[in-house]
XYZ file of C-alpha atoms in Angstrom:
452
model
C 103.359 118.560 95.566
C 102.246 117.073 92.611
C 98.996 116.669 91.572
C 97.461 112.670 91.305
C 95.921 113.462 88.656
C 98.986 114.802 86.264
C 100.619 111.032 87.631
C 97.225 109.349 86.357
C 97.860 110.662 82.847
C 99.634 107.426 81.810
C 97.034 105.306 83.409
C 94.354 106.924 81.401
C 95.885 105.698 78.456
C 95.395 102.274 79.564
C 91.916 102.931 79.977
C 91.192 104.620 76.584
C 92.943 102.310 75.020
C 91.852 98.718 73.507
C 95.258 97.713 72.516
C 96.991 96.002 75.109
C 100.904 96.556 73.542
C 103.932 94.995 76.011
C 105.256 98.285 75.919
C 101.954 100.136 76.953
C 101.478 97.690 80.045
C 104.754 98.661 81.144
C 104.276 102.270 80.613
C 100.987 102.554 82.230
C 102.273 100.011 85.054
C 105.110 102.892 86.055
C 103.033 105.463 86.174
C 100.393 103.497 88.244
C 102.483 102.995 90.934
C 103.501 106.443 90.595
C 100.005 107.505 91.340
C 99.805 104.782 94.135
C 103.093 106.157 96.015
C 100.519 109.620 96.004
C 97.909 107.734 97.622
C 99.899 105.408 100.180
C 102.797 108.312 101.414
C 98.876 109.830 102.701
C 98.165 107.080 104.741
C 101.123 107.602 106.706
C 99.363 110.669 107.915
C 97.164 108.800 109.816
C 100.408 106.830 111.221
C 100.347 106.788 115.019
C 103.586 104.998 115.208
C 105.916 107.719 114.455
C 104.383 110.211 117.343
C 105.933 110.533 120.442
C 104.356 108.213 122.748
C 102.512 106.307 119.726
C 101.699 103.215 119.094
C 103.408 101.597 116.157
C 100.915 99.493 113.819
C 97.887 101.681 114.908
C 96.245 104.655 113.168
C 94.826 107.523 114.304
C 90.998 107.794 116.074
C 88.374 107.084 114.845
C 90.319 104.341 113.122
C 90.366 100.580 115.340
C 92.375 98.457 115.457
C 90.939 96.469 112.318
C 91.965 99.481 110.418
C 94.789 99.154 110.859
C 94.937 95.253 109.531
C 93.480 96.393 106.333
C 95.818 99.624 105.900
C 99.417 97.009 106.038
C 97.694 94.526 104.047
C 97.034 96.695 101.322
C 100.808 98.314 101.885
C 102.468 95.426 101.418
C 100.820 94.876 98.032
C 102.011 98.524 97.441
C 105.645 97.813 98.960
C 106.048 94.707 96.774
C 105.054 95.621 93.035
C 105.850 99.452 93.482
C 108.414 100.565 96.383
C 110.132 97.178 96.548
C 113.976 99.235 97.007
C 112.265 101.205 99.835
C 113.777 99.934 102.986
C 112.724 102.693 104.680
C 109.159 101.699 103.962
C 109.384 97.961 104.255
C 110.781 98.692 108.064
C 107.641 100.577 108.553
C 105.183 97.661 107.649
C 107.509 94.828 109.411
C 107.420 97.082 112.453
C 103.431 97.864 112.486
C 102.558 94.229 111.762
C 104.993 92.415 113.847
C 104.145 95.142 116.672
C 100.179 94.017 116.444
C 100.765 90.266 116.671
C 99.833 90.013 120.513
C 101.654 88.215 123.405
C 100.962 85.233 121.957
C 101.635 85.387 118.147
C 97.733 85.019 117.293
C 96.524 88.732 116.421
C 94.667 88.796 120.360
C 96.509 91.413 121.753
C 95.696 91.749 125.198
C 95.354 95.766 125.027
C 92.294 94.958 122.227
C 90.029 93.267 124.113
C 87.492 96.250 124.455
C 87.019 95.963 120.879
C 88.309 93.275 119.747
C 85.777 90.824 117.335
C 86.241 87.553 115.381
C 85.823 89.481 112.260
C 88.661 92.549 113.717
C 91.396 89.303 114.061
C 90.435 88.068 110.809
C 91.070 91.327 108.754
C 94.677 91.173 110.571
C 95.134 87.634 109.488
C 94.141 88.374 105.508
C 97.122 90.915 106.203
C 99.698 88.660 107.379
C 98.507 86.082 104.773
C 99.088 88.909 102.244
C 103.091 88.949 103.397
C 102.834 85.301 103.497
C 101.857 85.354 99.957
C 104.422 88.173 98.782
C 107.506 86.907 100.492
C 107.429 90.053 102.663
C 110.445 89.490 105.171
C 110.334 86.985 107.635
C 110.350 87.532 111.178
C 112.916 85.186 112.709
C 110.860 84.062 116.018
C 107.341 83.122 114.623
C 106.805 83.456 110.734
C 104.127 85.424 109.173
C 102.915 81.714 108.046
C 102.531 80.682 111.599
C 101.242 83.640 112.791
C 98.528 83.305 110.231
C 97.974 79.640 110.996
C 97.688 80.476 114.634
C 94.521 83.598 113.785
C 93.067 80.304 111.720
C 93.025 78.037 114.434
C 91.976 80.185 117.262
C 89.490 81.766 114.898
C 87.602 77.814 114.436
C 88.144 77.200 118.077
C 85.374 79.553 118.009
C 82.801 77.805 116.433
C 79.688 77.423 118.052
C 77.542 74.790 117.455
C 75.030 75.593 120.519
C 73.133 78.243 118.492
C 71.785 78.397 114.979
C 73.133 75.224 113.848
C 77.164 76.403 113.961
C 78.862 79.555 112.907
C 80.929 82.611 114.863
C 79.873 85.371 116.993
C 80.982 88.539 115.991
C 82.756 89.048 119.264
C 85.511 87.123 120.820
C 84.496 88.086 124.534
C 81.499 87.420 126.362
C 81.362 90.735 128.060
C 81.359 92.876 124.781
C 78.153 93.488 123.063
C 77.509 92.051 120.070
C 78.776 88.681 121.516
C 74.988 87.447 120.794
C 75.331 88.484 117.176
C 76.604 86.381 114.034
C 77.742 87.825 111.547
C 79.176 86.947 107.718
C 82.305 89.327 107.817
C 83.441 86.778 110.608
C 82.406 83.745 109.377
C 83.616 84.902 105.606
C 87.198 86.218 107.051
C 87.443 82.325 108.708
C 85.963 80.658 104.963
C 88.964 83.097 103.143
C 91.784 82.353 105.750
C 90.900 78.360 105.078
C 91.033 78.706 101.346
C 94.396 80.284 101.169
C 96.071 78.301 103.829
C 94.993 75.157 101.553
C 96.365 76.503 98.593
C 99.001 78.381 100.047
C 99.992 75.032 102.076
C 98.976 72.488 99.916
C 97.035 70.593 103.062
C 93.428 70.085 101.489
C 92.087 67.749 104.297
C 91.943 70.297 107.353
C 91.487 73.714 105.662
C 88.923 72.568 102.814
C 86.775 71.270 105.544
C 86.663 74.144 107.311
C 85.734 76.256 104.291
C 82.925 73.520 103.229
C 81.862 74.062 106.828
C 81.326 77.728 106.354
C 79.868 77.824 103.012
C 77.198 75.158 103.827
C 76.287 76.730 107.281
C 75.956 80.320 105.871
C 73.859 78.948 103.755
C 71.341 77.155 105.970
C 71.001 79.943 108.375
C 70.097 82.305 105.756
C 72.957 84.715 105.562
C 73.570 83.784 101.675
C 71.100 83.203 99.252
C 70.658 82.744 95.265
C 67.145 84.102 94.670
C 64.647 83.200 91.984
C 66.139 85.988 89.741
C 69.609 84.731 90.312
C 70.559 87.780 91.950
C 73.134 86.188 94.573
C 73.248 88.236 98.293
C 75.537 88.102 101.347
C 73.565 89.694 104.372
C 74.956 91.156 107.856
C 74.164 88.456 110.084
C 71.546 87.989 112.826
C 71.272 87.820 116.358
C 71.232 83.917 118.068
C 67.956 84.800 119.766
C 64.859 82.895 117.938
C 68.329 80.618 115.996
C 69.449 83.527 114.163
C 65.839 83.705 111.901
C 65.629 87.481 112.013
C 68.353 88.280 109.664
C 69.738 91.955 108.733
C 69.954 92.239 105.509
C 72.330 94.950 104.672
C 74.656 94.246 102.713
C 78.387 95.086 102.252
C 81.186 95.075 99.782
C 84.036 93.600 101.584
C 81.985 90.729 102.763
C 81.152 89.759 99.627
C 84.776 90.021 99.196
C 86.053 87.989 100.844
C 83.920 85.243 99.946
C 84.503 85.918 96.259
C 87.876 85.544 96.509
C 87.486 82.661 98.929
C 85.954 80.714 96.388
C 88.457 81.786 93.813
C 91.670 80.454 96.030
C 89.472 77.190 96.538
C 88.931 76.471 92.668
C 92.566 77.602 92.021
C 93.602 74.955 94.125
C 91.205 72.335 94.064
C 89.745 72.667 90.260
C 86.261 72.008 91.704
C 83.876 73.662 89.605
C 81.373 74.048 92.154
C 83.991 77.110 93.480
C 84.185 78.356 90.317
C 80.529 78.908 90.011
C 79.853 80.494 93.543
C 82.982 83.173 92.638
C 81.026 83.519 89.750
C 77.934 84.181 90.732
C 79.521 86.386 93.727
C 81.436 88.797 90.555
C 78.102 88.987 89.154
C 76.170 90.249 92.290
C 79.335 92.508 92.854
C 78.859 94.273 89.909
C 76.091 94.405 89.823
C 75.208 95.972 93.312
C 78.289 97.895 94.216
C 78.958 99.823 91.146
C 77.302 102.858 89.555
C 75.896 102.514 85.977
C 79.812 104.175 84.842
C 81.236 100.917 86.466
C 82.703 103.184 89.620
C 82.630 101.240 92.545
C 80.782 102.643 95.676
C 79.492 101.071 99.107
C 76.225 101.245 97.831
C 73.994 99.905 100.912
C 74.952 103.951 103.011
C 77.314 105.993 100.537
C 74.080 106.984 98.031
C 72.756 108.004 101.494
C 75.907 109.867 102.876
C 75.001 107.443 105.850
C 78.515 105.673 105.775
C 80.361 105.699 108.908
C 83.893 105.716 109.763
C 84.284 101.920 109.093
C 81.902 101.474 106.280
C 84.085 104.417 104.184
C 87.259 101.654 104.253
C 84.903 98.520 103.075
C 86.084 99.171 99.396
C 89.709 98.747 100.651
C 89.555 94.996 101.178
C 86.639 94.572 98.546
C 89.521 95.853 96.099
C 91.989 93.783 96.740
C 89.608 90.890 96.834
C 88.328 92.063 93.317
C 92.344 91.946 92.117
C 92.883 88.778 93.251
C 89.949 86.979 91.533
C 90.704 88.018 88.492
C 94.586 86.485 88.980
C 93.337 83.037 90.239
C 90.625 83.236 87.982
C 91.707 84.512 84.859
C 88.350 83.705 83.290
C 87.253 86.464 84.854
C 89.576 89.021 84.068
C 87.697 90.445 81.197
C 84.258 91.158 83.204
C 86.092 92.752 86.306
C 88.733 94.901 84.849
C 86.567 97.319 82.778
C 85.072 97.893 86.583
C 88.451 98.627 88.233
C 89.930 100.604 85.651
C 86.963 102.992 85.859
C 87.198 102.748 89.882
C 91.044 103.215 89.675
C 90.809 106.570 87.607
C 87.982 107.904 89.216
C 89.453 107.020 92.623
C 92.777 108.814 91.022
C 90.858 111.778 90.124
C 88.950 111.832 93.902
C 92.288 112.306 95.200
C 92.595 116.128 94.753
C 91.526 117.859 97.815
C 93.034 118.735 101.432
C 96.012 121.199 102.063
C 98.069 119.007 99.915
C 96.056 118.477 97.178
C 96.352 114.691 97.017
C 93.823 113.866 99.701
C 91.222 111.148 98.976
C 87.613 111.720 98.493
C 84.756 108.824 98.928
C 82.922 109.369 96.159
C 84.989 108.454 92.803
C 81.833 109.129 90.721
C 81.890 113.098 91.996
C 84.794 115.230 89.865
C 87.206 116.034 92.333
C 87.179 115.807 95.788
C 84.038 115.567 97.059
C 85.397 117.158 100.601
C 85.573 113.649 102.725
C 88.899 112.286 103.898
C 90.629 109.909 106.111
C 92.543 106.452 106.306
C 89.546 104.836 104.552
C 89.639 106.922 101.783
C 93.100 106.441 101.246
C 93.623 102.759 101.393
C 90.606 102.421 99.594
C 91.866 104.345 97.101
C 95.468 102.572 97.294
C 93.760 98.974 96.728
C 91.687 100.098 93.568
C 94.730 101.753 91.715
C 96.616 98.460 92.652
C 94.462 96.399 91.542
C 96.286 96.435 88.133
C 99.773 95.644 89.045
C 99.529 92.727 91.504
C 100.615 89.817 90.786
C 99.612 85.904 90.870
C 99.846 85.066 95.156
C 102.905 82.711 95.345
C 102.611 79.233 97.247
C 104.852 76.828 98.994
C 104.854 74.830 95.348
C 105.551 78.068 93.128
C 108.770 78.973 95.702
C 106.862 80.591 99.033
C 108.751 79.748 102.631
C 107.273 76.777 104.124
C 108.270 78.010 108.390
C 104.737 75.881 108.886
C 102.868 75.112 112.031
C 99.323 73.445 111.563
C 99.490 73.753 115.278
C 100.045 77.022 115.654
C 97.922 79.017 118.353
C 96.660 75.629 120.090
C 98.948 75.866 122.853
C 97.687 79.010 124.739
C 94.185 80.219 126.503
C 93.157 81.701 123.899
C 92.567 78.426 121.472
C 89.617 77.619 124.212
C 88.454 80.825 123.920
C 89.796 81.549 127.553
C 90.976 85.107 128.596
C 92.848 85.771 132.015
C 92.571 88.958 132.323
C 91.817 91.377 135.029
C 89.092 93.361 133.138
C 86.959 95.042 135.616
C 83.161 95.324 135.945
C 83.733 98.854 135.103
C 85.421 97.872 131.485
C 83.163 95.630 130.843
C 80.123 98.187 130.796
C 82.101 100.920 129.095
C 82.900 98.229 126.675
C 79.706 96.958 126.266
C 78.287 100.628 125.614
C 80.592 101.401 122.988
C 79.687 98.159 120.904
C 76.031 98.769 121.416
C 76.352 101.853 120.173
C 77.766 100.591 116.975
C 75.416 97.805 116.720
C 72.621 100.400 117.054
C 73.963 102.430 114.379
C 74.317 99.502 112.103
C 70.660 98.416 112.636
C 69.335 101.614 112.581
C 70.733 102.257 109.814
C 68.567 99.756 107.570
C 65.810 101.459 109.161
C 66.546 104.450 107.585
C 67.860 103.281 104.722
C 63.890 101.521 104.346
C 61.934 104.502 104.571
């Protein structure tokens, strides 16, 4: 097969170069998605869905369910600007994401409730808003809109004012650990799914409050701050014991994501210059914390460490794409993020030279070659940096998007009350509960560690 890096060659120029000719873009566009066709035919690799007795939309262990959510959101960027003739491939993301939208259209599949957390149904409902946003094709029962409306409005069902002042648990069910545990990836995947289902929509009265909500309660419990240096953070979260004043602060790239972009959507649509500062002062702390001095992006809080688990090593996926998309709604900021992803883009490009194939995606983009770590995270990771450069503006019901809308959507079932009839059994429960303590423990131990 060929090698990434003799596709990259193109892209290079792009980098190298500071003359930005009509013809050059085009060039280096082509050969950019050639590289990203590399990158996303690995992912399939990890593919459950075409194994005998697999499970389409899922990926294989250790990769969760969430995983899975950010994989198809980042392949349907990859299926629209690159592979657009590929039926093939667009039956493969329709068929994973339609698969994964639970019994009742929401993203709460029953068979996910041993893992299942507010911030898991989120990452799924930034995907579907991603085919929402690219036209992707239309299921003819319930429309990716109203799907994504429906993981919206369960998702703020769940707000709970009873401790520390508001916010969401990380968990949807009481019996899973974690469920006395807030945390921002949650609350910042609810803030994101508000801001483009106002702009998307054009319904400011419902979704704006909801991200005004957000913003001003992370805030007061802690879990964003603007220190005296002006060095903007985004921590974990905290448990609701003592009203969520013992906050972890680790902090994370896709979380600060997703609010970045959050805020961009929000002053895209609204013109409210108090968005455009907060995205601004998000990009700054972004860059500032989660790239090396050669502008090459890295989860900085465990990678320096080689302390990143399994989840952690597909943060960069979603903090990619988030990346992208700021610098399309807010074009003021194109010129301070790009120099950033073009340097993560080729060294991602050049990480992707190990494995039997030789195409197989490291985690470190600052190492030459592949630094001998694989897996989906790599790869989608990988996937949403190179892509990056092509996407595209998000479209809206005003610049030509579908409108199949239900503000309802989701309200009408037991899970909008936060209700679950199942027949989980004291047994399931504990195993459950052992698995997400386990993760929690690793999590907290982690800054720990990380502190001595």
């Amino acid at each position: 097969m060929l090698s990434l890096n003799r596709l990259i060659v193109s892209v290079l120029l792009l980098f190298t170069s500071a003359v930005y000719s009509v013809e050059m873009q085009i060039t280096s566009e082509d050969s950019i998605c050639a590289a990203a066709k590399v990158v996303a035919d690995g992912m399939w690799n990890y593919y459950e869905g075409f194994k005998y007795g697999g499970v389409v939309g899922m990926f294989a262990a250790p990769n969760y369910w969430w995983n899975a959510g950010e994989a198809f959101g980042g392949l349907v960027d990859y299926y629209t600007f690159c592979d657009s003739d590929n039926d093939t491939l667009r039956g493969w993301i329709y068929d994973g994401m339609y698969h994964q939208a639970g019994e009742n259209y929401n993203y709460i599949p029953s068979n996910q409730s041993m893992t299942e957390g507010n911030d898991d149904q989120g990452v799924w409902g930034m995907a579907i808003m991603q085919a929402v946003e690219r036209n992707f094709t239309e299921p003819e029962s319930h429309s990716w809109l109203e799907m994504t409306q429906a993981v919206f409005n369960t998702m703020y069902a769940r707000w709970d004012d009873e401790h520390c002042g508001g916010g969401l648990r990380w968990q949807i069910f009481t019996w899973n650990s974690g469920y006395d545990y807030k945390n921002s990836i949650s609350n910042g995947c609810l803030f994101h799914l508000a801001a483009r289902l106002a702009r998307y929509t054009g319904n400011e009265s419902n979704y704006i409050e909801a991200a005004e909500k957000v913003w001003t309660w992370m805030d007061d419990v802690g879990f964003l701050t603007e220190e005296d240096n002006g060095n903007f953070r985004i921590y974990d979260g905290a448990k609701i014991e003592n009203n969520c004043s013992t906050v972890t602060d680790l902090r994370w790239s896709y979380t600060y994501g997703v609010f970045m972009a959050g805020c961009a959507y929000l002053y895209n649509f609204t013109g409210d210059t108090v968005w455009q500062t907060r995205a601004l002062e998000i990009v700054e702390a972004s860059l500032t914390y989660f790239f090396t001095s050669d502008k090459i992006m890295q989860e900085t809080t465990c990678q320096p460490h080689n302390l990143c688990n399994n989840d952690q090593r597909s943060f960069r996926s979603l903090f990619s794409r988030c990346l992208g998309l700021t610098m399309l709604l807010m074009p003021e900021t194109r010129d301070q993020i790009l120099p950033y992803m073009e340097a993560s883009a080729e060294g991602a490009a050049q990480s992707c030279s190990g494995g039997s194939d030789g195409v197989t995606c490291g985690e470190n983009w600052s190492e030459s070659g592949w630094d001998g770590v694989y897996g989906l995270g790599e790869q989608m990771s990988a996937l949403e940096a190179i892509m990056s450069l092509v996407v595209k503006n998000p479209i809206s019901v005003q610049t030509g998007g579908t409108n199949r809308t239900n503000y309802a959507a989701g309200t009408d079932s037991e899970d909008y009350s936060n209700q679950n009839e199942l027949d989980i059994t004291g047994r399931d429960r504990a195993g459950a509960g052992a698995l997400t303590a386990i993760v929690l423990a690793i999590i907290l131990g982690g800054s720990v560690w990380m502190m001595f």
